[in-house]
Coordinates of C-alpha atoms in Angstrom, one line a residue:
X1 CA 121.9 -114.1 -84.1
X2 CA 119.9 -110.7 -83.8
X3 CA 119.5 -108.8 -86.6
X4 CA 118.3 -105.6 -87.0
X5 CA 117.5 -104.6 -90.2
X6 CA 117.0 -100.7 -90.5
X7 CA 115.1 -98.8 -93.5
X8 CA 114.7 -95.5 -93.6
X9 CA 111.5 -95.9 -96.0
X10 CA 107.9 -95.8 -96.2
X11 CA 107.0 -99.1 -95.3
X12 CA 104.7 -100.5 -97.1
X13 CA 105.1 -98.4 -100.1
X14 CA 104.7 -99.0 -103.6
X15 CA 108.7 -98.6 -104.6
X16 CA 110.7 -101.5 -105.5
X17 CA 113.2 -100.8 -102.0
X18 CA 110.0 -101.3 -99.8
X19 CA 109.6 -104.8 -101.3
X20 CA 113.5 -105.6 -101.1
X21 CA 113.8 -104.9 -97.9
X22 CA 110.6 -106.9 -96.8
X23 CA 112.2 -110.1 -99.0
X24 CA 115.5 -109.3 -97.5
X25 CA 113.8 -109.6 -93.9
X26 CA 112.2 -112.7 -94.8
X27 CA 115.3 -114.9 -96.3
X28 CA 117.5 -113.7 -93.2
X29 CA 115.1 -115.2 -91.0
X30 CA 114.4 -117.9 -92.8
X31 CA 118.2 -118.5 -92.7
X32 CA 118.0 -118.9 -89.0
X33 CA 118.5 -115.2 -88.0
X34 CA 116.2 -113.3 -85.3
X35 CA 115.4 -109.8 -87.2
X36 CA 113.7 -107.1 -86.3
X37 CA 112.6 -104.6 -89.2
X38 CA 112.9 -101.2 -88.0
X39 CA 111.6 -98.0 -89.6
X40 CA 109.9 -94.6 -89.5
X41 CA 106.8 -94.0 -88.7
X42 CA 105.8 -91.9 -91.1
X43 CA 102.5 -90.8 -93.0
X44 CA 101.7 -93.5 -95.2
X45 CA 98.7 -94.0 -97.5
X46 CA 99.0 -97.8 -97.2
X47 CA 99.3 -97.6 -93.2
X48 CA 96.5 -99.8 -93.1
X49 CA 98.3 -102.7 -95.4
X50 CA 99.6 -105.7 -93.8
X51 CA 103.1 -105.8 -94.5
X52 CA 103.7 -109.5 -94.6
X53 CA 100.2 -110.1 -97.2
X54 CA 101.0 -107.1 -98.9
X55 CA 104.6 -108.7 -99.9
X56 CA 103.5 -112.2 -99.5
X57 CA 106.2 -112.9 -97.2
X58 CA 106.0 -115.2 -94.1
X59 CA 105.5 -113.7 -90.5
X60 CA 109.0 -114.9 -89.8
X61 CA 110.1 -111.3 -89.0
X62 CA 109.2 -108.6 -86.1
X63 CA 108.4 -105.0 -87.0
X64 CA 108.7 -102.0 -85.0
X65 CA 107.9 -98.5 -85.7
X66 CA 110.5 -96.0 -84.5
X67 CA 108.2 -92.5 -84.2
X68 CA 110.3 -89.2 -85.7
X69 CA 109.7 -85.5 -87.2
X70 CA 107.9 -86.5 -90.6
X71 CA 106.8 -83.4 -92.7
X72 CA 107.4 -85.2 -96.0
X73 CA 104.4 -85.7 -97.9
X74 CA 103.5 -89.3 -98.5
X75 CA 102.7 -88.9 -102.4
X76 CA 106.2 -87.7 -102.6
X77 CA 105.1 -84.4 -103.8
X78 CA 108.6 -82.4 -104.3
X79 CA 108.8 -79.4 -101.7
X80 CA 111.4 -76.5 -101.9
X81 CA 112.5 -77.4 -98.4
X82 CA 112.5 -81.1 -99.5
X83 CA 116.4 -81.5 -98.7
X84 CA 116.0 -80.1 -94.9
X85 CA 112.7 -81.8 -94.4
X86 CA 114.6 -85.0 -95.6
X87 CA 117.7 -84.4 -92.8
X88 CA 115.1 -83.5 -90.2
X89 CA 113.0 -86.3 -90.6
X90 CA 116.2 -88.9 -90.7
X91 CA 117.9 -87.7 -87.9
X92 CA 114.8 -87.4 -85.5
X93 CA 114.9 -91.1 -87.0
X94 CA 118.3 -91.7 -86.0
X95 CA 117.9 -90.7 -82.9
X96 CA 114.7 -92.3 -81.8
X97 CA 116.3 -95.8 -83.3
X98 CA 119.7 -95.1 -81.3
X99 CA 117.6 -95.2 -78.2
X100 CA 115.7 -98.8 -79.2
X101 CA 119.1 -100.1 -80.0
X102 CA 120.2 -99.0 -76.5
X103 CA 117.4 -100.9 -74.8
X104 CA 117.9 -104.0 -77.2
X105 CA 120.7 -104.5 -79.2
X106 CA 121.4 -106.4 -82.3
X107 CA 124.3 -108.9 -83.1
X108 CA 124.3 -107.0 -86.6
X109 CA 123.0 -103.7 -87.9
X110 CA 122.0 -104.0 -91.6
X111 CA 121.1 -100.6 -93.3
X112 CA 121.0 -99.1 -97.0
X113 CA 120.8 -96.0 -95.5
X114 CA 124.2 -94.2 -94.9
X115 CA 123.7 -91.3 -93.0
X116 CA 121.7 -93.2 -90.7
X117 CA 124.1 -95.5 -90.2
X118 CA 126.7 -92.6 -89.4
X119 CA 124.1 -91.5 -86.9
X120 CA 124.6 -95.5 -85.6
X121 CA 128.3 -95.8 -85.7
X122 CA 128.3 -92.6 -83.6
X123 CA 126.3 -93.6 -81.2
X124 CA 127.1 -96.9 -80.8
X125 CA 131.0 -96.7 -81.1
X126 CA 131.5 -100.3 -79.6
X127 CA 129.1 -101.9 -82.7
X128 CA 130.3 -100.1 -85.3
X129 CA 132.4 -104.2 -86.4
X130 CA 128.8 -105.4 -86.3
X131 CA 127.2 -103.1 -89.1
X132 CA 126.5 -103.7 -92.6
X133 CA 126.0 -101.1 -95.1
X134 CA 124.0 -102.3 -98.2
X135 CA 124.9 -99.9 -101.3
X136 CA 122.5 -99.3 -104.2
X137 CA 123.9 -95.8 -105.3
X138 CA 127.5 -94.2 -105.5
X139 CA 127.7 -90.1 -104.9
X140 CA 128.3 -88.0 -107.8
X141 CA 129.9 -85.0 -105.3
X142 CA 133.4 -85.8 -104.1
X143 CA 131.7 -84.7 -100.9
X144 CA 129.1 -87.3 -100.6
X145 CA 131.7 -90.3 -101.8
X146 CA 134.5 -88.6 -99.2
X147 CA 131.8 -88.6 -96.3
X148 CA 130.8 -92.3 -97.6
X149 CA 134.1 -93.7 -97.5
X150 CA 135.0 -92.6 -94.1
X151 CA 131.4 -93.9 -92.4
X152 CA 132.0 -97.3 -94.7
X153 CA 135.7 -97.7 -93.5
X154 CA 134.7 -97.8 -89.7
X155 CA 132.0 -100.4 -89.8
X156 CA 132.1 -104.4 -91.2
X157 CA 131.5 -104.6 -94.8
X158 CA 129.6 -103.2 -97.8
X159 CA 126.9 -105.5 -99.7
X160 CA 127.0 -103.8 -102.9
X161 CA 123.8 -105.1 -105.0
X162 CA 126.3 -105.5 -108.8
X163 CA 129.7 -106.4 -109.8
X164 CA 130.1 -102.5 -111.1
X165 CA 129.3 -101.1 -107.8
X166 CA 131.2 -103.2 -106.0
X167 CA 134.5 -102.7 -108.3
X168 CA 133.3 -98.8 -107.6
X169 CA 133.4 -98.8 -104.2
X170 CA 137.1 -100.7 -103.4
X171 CA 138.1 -97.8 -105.8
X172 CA 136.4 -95.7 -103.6
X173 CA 139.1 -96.5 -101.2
X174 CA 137.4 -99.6 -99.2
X175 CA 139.5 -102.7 -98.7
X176 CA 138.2 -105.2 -100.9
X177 CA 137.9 -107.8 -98.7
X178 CA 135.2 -105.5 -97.0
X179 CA 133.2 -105.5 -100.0
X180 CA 131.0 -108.4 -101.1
X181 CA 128.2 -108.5 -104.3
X182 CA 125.2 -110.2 -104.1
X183 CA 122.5 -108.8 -106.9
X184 CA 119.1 -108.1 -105.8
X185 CA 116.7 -111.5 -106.1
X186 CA 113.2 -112.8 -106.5
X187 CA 111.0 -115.2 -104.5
X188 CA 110.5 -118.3 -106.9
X189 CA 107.1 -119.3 -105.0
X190 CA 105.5 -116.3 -106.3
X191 CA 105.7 -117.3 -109.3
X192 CA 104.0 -120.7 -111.2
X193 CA 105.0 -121.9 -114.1
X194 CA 101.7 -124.0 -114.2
X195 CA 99.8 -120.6 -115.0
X196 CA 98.7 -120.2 -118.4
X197 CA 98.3 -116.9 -120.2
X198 CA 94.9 -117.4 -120.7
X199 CA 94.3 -118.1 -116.9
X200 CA 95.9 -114.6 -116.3
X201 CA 94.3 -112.4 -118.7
X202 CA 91.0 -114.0 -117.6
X203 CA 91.6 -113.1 -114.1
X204 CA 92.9 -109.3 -114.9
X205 CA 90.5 -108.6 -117.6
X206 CA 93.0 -108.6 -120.6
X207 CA 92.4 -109.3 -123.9
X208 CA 92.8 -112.7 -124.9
X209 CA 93.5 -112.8 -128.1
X210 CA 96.2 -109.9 -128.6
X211 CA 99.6 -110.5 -128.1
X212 CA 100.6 -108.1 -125.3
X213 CA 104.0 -107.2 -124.3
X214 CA 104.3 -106.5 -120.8
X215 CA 106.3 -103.8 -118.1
X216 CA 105.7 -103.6 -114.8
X217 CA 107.5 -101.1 -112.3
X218 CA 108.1 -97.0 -111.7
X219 CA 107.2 -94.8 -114.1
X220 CA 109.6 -92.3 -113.7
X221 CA 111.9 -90.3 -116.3
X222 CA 114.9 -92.8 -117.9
X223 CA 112.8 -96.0 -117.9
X224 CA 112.6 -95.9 -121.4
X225 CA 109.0 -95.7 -121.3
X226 CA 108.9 -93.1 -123.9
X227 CA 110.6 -94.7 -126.1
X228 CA 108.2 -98.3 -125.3
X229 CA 105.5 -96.2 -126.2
X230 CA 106.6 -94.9 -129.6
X231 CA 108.0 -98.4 -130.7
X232 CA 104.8 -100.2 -129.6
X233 CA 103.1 -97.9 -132.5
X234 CA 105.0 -100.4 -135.4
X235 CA 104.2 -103.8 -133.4
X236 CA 101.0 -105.5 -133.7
X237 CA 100.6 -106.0 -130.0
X238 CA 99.0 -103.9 -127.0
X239 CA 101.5 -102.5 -124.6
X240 CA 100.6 -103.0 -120.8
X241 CA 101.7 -100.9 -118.2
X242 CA 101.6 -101.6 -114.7
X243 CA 102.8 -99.3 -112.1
X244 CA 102.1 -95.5 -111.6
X245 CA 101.2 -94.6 -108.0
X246 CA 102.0 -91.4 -108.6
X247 CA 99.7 -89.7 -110.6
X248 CA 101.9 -87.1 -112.3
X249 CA 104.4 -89.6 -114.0
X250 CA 101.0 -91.5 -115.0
X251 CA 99.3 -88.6 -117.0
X252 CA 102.8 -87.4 -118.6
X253 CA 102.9 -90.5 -120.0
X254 CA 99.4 -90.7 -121.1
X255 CA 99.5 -87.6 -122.6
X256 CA 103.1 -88.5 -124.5
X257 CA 100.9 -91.5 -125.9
X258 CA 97.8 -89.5 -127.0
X259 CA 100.4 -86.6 -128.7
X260 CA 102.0 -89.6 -130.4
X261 CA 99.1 -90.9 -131.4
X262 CA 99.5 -94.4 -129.8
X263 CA 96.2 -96.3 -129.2
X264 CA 97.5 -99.5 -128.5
X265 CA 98.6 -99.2 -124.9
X266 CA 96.6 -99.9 -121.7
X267 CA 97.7 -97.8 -118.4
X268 CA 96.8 -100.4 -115.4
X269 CA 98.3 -98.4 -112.7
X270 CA 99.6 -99.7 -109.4
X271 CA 99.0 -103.0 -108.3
X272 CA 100.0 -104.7 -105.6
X273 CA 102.9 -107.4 -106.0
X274 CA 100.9 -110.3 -105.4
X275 CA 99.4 -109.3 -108.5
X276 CA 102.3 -108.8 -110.4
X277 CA 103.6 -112.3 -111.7
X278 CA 99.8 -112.7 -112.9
X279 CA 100.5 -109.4 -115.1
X280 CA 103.8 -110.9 -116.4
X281 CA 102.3 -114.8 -116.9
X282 CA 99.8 -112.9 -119.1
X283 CA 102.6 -111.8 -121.5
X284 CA 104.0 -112.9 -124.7
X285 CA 106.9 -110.8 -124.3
X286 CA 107.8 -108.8 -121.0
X287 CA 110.3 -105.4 -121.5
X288 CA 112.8 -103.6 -119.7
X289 CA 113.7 -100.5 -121.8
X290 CA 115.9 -98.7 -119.6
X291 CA 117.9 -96.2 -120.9
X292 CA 121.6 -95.1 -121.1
X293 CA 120.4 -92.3 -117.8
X294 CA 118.1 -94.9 -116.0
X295 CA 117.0 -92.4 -113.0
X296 CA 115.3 -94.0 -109.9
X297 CA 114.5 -91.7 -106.4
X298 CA 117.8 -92.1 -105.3
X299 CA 119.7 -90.8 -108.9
X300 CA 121.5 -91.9 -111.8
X301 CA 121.8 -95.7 -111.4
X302 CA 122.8 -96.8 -115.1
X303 CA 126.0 -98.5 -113.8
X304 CA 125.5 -100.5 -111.4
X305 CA 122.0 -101.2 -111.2
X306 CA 120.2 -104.4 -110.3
X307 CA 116.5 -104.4 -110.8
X308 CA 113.8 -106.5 -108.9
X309 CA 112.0 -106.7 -112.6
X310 CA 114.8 -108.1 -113.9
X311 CA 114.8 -111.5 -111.7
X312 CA 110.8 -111.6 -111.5
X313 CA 111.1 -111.5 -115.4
X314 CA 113.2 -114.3 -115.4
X315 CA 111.0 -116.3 -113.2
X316 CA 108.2 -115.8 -115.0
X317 CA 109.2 -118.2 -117.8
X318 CA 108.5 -115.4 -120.5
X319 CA 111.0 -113.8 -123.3
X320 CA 112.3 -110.8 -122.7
X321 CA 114.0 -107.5 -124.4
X322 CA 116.2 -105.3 -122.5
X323 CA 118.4 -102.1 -123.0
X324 CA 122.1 -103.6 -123.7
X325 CA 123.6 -102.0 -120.9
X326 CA 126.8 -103.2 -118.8
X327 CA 125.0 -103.6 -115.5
X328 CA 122.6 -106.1 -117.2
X329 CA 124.7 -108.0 -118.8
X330 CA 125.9 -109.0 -115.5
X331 CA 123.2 -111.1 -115.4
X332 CA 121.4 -111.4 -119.2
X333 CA 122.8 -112.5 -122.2
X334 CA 121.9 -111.5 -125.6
X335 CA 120.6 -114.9 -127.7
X336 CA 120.8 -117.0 -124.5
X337 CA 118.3 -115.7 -122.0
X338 CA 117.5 -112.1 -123.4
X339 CA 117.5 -110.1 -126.4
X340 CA 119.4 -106.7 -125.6
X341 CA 119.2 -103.9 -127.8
X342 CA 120.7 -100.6 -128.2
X343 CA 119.1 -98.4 -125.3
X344 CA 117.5 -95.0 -126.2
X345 CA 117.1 -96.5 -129.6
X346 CA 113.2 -97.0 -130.5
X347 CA 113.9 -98.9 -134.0
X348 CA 115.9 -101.0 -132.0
X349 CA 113.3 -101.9 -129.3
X350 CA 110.7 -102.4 -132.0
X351 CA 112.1 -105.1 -133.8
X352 CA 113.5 -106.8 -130.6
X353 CA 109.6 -107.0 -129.4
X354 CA 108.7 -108.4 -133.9
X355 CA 111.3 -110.8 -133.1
X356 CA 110.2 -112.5 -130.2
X357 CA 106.7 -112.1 -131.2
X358 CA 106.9 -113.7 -134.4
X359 CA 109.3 -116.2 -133.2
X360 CA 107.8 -118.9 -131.2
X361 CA 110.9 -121.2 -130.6
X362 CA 113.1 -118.6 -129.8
X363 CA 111.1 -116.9 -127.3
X364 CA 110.8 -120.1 -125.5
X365 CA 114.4 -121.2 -125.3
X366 CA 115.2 -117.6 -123.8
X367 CA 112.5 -117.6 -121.5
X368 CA 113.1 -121.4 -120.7
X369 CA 117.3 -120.1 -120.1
X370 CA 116.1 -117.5 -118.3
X371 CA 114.2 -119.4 -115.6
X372 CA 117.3 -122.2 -114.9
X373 CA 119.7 -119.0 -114.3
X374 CA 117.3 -117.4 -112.0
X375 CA 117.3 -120.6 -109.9
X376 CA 120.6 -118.7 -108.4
X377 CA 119.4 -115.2 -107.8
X378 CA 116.3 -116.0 -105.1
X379 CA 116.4 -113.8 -101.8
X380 CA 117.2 -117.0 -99.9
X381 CA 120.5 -117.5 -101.9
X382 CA 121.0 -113.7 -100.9
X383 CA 120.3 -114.0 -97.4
X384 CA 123.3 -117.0 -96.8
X385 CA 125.7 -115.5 -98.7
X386 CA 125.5 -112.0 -96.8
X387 CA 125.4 -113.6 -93.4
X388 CA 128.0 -116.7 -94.7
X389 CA 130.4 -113.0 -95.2
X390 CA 129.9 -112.1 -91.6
X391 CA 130.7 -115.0 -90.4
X392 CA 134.0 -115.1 -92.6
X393 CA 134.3 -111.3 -91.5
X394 CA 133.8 -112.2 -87.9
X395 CA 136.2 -114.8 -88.1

């Protein structure tokens, strides 16, 4: 079976779709598919990254460029023009890809990108049964959702990444037997439980001795960051960030910690994932403070998120404390694998963190829950049950 898989991303980049789609690539070949990753070539300041180290993902997969009008900068600086430099830039895209897929088509055409896949079903009327729309977001306008629901109606089937967005979509007006979930997932390999946390601060530089709770991911607005910051002033612990390729988002929040007078938080910046489960193995505690208008690139994404630092948290065999949101309770449970508190609420989040801190044997049987449930979430799991709902939908 050929797959083409089709992002319409900086590739490699340090957001969290980048990765997914280079583990998605991965576990669909692994699961005996023959993919091709397509995407824009674009102005990239990691063009000179390998893909498949960068990720740490086997060179099971082929990659091909597909050239197109890019005038978007690749720090992600906003423009005034951004929305029209956006359409140019994916249609040129669209229609360079249409042409590969002329001259070498695919059995299936997987894409998270909607408007792109318009741009597919158009041009390729007689495939439109063999694509695959993967939803992360849901429009707000009754435009976007109306547009949405009339590509999504003439091609296979959705993947939506939660329960929520799922349930969202059939009332969107998609027959529910076109609709499948499957939650985002982690690579278990990455991750060894053998690692100690004084291994991993040794190798990253962090103090031993401290007890040091632990984020990793974007920086942007509705993380909960803010309110991280202003609870880690009560805890006796150093909070570590890691993430921050863009600059901006990285001084705002230094700045909101100096104005706050926080001293006990280190700023680590972007790293790249290979070095992430060494960040988290370092941890006593690892936090996910999202709050109740968790905002990503592509929007609001409260309700039906499915974060890739949710599942690496879990395989990192530490405790964690998370916003008590519905979206993630699909997946943690307060007492048994997580402690969820009150999102937005920084009293809340501080004595979560005391809690686990100061409680040895709790912290352990959460983390030690945590790592048996996300024996079911790996990409591999992910890969077969998307292509096992082909099959069925092909059938």
């Amino acid at each position: 079976m050929k797959l083409a898989f089709i992002a319409n991303a900086r590739i490699p980049s340090e957001r969290a779709n980048a990765m997914q789609t280079a583990q998605m690539c991965a576990a669909f070949a692994s699961a005996g598919a023959d993919v091709t990753l397509y995407y824009p070539d674009r102005r990239n300041t990691f063009a000179a990254v390998d893909l498949y180290e960068y990720y740490g993902v086997p060179r099971n997969f082929q990659t091909r460029r597909v050239p197109c009008i890019d005038w978007i900068a690749p720090n992600n600086q906003r423009h005034p023009l951004e929305q029209l430099i956006f359409m140019v830039q994916t249609f040129t895209f669209g229609a360079a890809l249409l042409v590969s897929l002329w001259r070498s088509p695919a059995d299936i055409y997987y894409s998270r990108d909607p408007f792109v896949l318009a741009l597919l079903a158009f041009g390729l009327p007689q495939a439109r049964r063999q694509m695959l729309f993967e939803a992360h977001t849901l429009p707000m306008s009754s435009l976007g959702r109306l547009f949405r629901r009339r590509v999504l109606n003439r091609v296979r089937g959705t993947v939506a990444i939660s329960h929520s967005l799922g349930r969202l979509y059939v009332a969107l007006g998609l027959p529910e037997a076109s609709v499948i979930t499957a939650p985002d997932g982690v690579e278990l390999s990455r991750f060894s439980k053998a690692l100690t946390k004084a291994e991993a601060r040794a190798r990253l530089g962090l103090p031993l001795k401290q007890k040091l709770v632990v984020y990793t991911g974007g920086l942007y607005q509705g993380r909960g960051l803010e309110e991280l910051i202003v609870a880690i002033k009560t805890v006796e612990a150093v909070l570590v960030i890691v993430g921050g390729q863009d600059r901006q988002s990285v001084t705002r929040l230094k700045n909101y910690a100096a104005q706050a007078g926080v001293t006990n938080v280190r700023f680590e910046g972007h790293r790249p994932p290979a070095e992430v489960p060494l960040y988290l193995a370092a941890g006593d505690v690892l936090a996910m403070p999202y709050s109740r208008r968790t905002v990503a690139p592509g929007g609001v994404t409260t309700d039906w998120m499915s974060p890739l630092k949710m599942f690496e948290y879990m395989a990192a065999s530490r405790p964690i404390v998370a916003s008590d949101l519905p979206a993630l309770r699909e997946v943690l449970r307060d007492g048994e694998n997580a402690v969820l508190v009150e999102p937005d609420n920084v009293v809340a989040l501080a004595d979560g963190l005391r809690c686990l801190l100061s409680e040895a044997s709790l912290a352990q049987r959460l983390a030690a829950q945590a790592w048996c449930d996300v024996e079911a979430y790996t990409w591999d799991a992910r890969a077969k049950t998307i292509l096992d709902f082909v099959m069925r939908a092909h059938d």
